[in-house]
PDB file of C-alpha atoms in Angstrom:
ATOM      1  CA  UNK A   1       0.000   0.000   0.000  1.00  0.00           C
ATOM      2  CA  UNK A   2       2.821   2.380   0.898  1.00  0.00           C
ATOM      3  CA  UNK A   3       4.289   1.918  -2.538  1.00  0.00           C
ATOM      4  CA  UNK A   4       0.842   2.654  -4.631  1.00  0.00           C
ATOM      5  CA  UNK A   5       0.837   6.121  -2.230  1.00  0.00           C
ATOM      6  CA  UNK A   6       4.173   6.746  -3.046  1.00  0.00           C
ATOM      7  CA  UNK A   7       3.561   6.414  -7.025  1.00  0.00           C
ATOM      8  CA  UNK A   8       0.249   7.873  -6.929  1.00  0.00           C
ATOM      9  CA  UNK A   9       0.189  10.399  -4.279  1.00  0.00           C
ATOM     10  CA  UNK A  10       3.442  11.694  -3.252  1.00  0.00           C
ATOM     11  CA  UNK A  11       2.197  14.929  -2.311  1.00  0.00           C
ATOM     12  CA  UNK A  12       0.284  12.873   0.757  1.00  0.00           C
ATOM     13  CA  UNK A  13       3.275  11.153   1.251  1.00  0.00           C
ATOM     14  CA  UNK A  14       5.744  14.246   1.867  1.00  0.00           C
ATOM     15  CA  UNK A  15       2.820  15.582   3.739  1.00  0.00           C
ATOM     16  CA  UNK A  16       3.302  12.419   6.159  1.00  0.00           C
ATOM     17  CA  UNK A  17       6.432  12.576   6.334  1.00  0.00           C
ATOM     18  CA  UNK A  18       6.679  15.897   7.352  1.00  0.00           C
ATOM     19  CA  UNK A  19       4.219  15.565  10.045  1.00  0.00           C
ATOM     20  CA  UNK A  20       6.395  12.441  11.584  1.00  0.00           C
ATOM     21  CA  UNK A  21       7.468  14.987  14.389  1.00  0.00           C
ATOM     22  CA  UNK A  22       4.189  16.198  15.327  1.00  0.00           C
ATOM     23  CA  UNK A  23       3.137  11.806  15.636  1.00  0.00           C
ATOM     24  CA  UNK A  24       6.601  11.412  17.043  1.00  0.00           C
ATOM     25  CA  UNK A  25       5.845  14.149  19.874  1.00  0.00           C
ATOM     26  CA  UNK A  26       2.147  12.939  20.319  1.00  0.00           C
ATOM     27  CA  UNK A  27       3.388   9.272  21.164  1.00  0.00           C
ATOM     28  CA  UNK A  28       6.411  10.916  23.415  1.00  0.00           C
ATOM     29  CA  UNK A  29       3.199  12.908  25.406  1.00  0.00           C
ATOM     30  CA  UNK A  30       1.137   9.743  25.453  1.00  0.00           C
ATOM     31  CA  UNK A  31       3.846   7.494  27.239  1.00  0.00           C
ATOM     32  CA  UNK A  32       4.616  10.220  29.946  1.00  0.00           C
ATOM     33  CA  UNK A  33       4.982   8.308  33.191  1.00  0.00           C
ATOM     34  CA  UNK A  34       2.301  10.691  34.822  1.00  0.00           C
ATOM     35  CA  UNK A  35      -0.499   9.219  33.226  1.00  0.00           C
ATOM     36  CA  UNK A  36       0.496   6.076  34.528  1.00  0.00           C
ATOM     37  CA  UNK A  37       1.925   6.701  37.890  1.00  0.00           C
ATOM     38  CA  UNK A  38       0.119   9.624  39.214  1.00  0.00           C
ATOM     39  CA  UNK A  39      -2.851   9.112  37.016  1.00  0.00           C
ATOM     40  CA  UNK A  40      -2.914   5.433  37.467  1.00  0.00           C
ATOM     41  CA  UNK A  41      -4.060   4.778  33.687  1.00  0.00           C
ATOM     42  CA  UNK A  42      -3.410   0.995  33.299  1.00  0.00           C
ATOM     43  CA  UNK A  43      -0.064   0.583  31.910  1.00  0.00           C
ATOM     44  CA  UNK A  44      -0.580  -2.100  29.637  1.00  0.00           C
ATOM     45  CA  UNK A  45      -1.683  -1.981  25.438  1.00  0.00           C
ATOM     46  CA  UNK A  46      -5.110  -0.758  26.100  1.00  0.00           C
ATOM     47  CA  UNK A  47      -3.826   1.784  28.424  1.00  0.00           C
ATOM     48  CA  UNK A  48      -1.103   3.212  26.258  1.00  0.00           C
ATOM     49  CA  UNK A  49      -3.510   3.415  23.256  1.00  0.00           C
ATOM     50  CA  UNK A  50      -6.041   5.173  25.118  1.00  0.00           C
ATOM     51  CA  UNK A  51      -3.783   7.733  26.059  1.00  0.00           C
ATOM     52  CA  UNK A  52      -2.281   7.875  22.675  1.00  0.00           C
ATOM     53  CA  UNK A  53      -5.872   8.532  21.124  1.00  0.00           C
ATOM     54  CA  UNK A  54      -6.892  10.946  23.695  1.00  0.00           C
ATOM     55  CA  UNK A  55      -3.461  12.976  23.029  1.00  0.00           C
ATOM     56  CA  UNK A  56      -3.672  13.045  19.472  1.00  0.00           C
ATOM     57  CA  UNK A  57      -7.328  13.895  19.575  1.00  0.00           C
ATOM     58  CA  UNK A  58      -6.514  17.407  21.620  1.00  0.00           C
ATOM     59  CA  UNK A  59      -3.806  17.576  18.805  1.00  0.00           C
ATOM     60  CA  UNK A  60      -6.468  17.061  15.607  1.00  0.00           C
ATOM     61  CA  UNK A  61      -8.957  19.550  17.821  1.00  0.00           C
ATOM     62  CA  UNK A  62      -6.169  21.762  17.721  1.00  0.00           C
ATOM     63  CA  UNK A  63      -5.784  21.463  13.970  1.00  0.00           C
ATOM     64  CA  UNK A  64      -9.420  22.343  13.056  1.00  0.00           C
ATOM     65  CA  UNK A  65      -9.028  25.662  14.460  1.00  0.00           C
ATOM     66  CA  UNK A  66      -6.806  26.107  11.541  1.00  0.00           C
ATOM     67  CA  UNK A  67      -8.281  27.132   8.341  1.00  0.00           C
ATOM     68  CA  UNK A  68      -5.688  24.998   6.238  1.00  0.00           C
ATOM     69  CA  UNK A  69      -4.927  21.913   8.210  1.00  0.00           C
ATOM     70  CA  UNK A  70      -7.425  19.395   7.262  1.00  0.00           C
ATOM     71  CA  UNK A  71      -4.593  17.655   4.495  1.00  0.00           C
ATOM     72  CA  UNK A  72      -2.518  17.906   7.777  1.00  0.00           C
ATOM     73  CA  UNK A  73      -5.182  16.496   9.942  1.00  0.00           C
ATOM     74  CA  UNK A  74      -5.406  13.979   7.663  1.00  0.00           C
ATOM     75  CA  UNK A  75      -2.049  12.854   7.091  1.00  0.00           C
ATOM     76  CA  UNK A  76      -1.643  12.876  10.714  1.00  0.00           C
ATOM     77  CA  UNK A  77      -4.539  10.338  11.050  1.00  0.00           C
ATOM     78  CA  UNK A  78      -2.450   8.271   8.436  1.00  0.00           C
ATOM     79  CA  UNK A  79       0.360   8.382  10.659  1.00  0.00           C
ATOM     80  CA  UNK A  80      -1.453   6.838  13.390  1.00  0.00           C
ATOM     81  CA  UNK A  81      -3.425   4.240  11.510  1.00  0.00           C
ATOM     82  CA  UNK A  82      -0.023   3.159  10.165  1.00  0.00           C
ATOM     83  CA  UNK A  83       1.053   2.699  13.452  1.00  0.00           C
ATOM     84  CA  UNK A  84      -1.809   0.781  14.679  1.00  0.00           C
ATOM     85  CA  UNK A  85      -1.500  -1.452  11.766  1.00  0.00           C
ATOM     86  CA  UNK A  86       1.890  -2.288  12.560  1.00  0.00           C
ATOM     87  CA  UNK A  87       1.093  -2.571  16.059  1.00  0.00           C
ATOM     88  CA  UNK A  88      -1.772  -5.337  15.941  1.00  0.00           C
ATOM     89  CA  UNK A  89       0.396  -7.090  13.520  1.00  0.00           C
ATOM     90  CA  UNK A  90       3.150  -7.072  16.254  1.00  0.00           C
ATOM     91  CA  UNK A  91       0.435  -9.209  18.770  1.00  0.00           C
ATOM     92  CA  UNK A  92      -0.215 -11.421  16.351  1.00  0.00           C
ATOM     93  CA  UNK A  93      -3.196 -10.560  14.528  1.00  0.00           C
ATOM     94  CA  UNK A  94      -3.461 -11.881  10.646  1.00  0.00           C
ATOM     95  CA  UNK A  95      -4.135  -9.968   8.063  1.00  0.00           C
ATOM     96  CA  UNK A  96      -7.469 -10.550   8.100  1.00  0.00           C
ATOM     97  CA  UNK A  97      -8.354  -9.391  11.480  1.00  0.00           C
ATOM     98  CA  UNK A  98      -6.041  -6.478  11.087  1.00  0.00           C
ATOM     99  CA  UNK A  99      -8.447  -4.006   8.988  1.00  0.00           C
ATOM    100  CA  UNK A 100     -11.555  -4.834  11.357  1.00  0.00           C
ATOM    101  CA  UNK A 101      -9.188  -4.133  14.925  1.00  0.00           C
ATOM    102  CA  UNK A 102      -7.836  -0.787  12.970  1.00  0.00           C
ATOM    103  CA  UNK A 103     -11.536   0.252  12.212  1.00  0.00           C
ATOM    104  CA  UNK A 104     -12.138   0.091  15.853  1.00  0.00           C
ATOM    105  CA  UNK A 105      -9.620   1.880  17.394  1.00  0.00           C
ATOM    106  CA  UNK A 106     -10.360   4.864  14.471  1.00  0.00           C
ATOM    107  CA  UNK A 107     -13.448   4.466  15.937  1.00  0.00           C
ATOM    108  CA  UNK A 108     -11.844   4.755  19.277  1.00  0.00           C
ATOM    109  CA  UNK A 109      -9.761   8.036  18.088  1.00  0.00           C
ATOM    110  CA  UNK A 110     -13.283   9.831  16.691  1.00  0.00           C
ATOM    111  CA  UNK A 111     -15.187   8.829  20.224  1.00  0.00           C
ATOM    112  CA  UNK A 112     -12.322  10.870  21.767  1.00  0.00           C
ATOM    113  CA  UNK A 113     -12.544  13.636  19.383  1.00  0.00           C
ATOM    114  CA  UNK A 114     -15.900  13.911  19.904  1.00  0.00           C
ATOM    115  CA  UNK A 115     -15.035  14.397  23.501  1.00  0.00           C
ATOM    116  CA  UNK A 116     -12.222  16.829  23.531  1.00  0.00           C
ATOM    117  CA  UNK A 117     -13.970  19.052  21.405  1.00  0.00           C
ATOM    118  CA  UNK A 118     -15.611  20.282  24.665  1.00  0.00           C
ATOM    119  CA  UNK A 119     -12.552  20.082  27.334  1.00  0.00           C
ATOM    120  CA  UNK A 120     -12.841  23.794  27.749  1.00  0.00           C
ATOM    121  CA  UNK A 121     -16.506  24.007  28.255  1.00  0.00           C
ATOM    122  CA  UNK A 122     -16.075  21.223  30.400  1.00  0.00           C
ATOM    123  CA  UNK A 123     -16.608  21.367  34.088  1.00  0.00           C
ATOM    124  CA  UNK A 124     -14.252  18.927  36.035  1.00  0.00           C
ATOM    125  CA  UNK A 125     -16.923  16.872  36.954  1.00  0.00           C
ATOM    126  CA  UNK A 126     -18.286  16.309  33.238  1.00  0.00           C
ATOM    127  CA  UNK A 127     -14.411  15.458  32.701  1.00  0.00           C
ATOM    128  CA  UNK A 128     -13.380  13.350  35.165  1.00  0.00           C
ATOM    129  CA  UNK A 129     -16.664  10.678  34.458  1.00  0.00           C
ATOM    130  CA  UNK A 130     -16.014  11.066  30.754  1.00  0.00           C
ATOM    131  CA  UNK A 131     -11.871  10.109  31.805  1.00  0.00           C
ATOM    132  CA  UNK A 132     -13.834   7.502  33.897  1.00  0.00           C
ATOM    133  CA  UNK A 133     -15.155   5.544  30.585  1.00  0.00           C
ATOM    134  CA  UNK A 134     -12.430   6.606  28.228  1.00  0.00           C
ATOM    135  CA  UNK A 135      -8.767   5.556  30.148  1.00  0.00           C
ATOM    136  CA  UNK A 136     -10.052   3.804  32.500  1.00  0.00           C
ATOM    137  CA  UNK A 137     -12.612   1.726  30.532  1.00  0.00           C
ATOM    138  CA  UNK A 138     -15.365   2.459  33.791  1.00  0.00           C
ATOM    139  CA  UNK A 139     -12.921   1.428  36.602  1.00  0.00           C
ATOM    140  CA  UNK A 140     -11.691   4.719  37.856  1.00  0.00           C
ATOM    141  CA  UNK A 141      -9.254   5.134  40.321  1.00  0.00           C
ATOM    142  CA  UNK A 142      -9.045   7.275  43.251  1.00  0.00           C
ATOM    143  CA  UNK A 143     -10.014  10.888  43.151  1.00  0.00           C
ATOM    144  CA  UNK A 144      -6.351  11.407  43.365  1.00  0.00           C
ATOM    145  CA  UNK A 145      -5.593   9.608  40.454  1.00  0.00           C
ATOM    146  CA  UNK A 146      -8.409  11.039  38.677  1.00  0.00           C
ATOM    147  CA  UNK A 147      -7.660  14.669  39.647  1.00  0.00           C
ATOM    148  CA  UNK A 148      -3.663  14.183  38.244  1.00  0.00           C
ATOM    149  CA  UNK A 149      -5.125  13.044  34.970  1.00  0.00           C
ATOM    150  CA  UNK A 150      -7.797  15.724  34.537  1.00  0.00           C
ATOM    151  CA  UNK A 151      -4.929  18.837  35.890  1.00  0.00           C
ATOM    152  CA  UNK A 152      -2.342  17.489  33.340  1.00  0.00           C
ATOM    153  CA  UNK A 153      -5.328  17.169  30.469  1.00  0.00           C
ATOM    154  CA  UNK A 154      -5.935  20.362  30.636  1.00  0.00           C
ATOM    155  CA  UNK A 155      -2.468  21.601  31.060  1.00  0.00           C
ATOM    156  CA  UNK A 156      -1.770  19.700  28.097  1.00  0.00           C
ATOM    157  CA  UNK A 157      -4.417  20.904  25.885  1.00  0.00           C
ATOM    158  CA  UNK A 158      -3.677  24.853  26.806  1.00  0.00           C
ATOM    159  CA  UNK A 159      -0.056  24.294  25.718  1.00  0.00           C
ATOM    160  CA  UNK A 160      -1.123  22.974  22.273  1.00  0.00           C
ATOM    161  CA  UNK A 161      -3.276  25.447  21.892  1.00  0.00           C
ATOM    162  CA  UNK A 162      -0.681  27.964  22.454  1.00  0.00           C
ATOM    163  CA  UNK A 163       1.135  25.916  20.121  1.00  0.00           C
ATOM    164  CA  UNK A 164       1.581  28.137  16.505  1.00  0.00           C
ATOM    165  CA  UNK A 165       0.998  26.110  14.060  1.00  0.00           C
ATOM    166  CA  UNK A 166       3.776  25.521  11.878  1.00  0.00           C
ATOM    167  CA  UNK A 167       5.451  25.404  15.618  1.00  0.00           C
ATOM    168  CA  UNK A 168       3.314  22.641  16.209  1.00  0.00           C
ATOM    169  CA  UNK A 169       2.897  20.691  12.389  1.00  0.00           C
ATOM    170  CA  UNK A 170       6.885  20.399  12.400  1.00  0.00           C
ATOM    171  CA  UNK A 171       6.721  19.302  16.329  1.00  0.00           C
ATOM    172  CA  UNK A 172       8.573  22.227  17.527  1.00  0.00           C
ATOM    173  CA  UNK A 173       5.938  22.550  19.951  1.00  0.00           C
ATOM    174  CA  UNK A 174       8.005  21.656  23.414  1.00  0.00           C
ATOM    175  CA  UNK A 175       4.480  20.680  25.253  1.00  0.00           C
TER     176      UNK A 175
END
């Protein structure tokens, strides 16, 4: 597949390849021990993914603000599939399972989007039982926990949205 994109759309492909960064910095922000220390997120595949899906989703909310980015948003969506794909074909899954798990977890990725769309109008409350369903699956942890989570959320979402954008397309972004 990557060669037909290469031949036929190689404007997509330097696209993705330019965003790399940006995925590279989303994943870096996902695996951040103080999701799963402090925040107590389960540290195991369906843990990390959640928080990689609720990360990029602030990231893709951030995008639509921008009157331009949806090739970006796009390609950036690519970037993760990609990732998935290779991931589920890491535990084992055959090709034929592969396309059905990735259509979930993109299903995953647009619940979250969903979501985040809101953080700001959210009150912590309205947050901390939608964090309830989304990283923790409906087991929350301690108020604690819950309250390191929803603090760093937020602190993460204001500093990609004070992000520039070309700042934060090329991952310059330092959030």
């Amino acid at each position: 597949m990557a060669f037909l994109s290469r031949i036929f759309a190689p404007a997509a492909v330097g696209r993705r390849t330019a965003l790399q960064p940006l995925y590279d910095q989303v994943v870096a922000a996902a695996r951040r021990p103080i999701w799963y220390r402090e925040g107590r997120v389960p540290d195991t595949v369906t843990g990390r993914f959640d928080m990689l899906a609720t990360v990029l989703a602030l990231v893709l909310v951030r995008m639509e603000r921008e009157a331009d980015a949806a090739a970006d948003a796009v390609a950036l969506t690519e970037l993760f599939i990609d990732d998935m794909d290779g991931s589920i074909r890491e535990l084992g899954f055959g090709d034929l399972g592969v396309g059905k798990q990735v259509g979930k977890l993109v299903a995953l990725l647009g619940g979250r989007l969903g979501l985040l769309r809101g953080i700001g109008a959210m009150d912590d409350a309205a947050l901390d039982d939608a964090l309830a369903r989304n990283l923790y699956r409906g087991n929350a942890p301690d108020a604690a926990a819950l309250d390191s989570v929803r603090v760093a959320l937020r602190e993460l979402d204001a500093a990609i949205g004070a992000t520039g954008y070309e700042r934060l397309r090329t991952g310059e972004g330092g959030w």
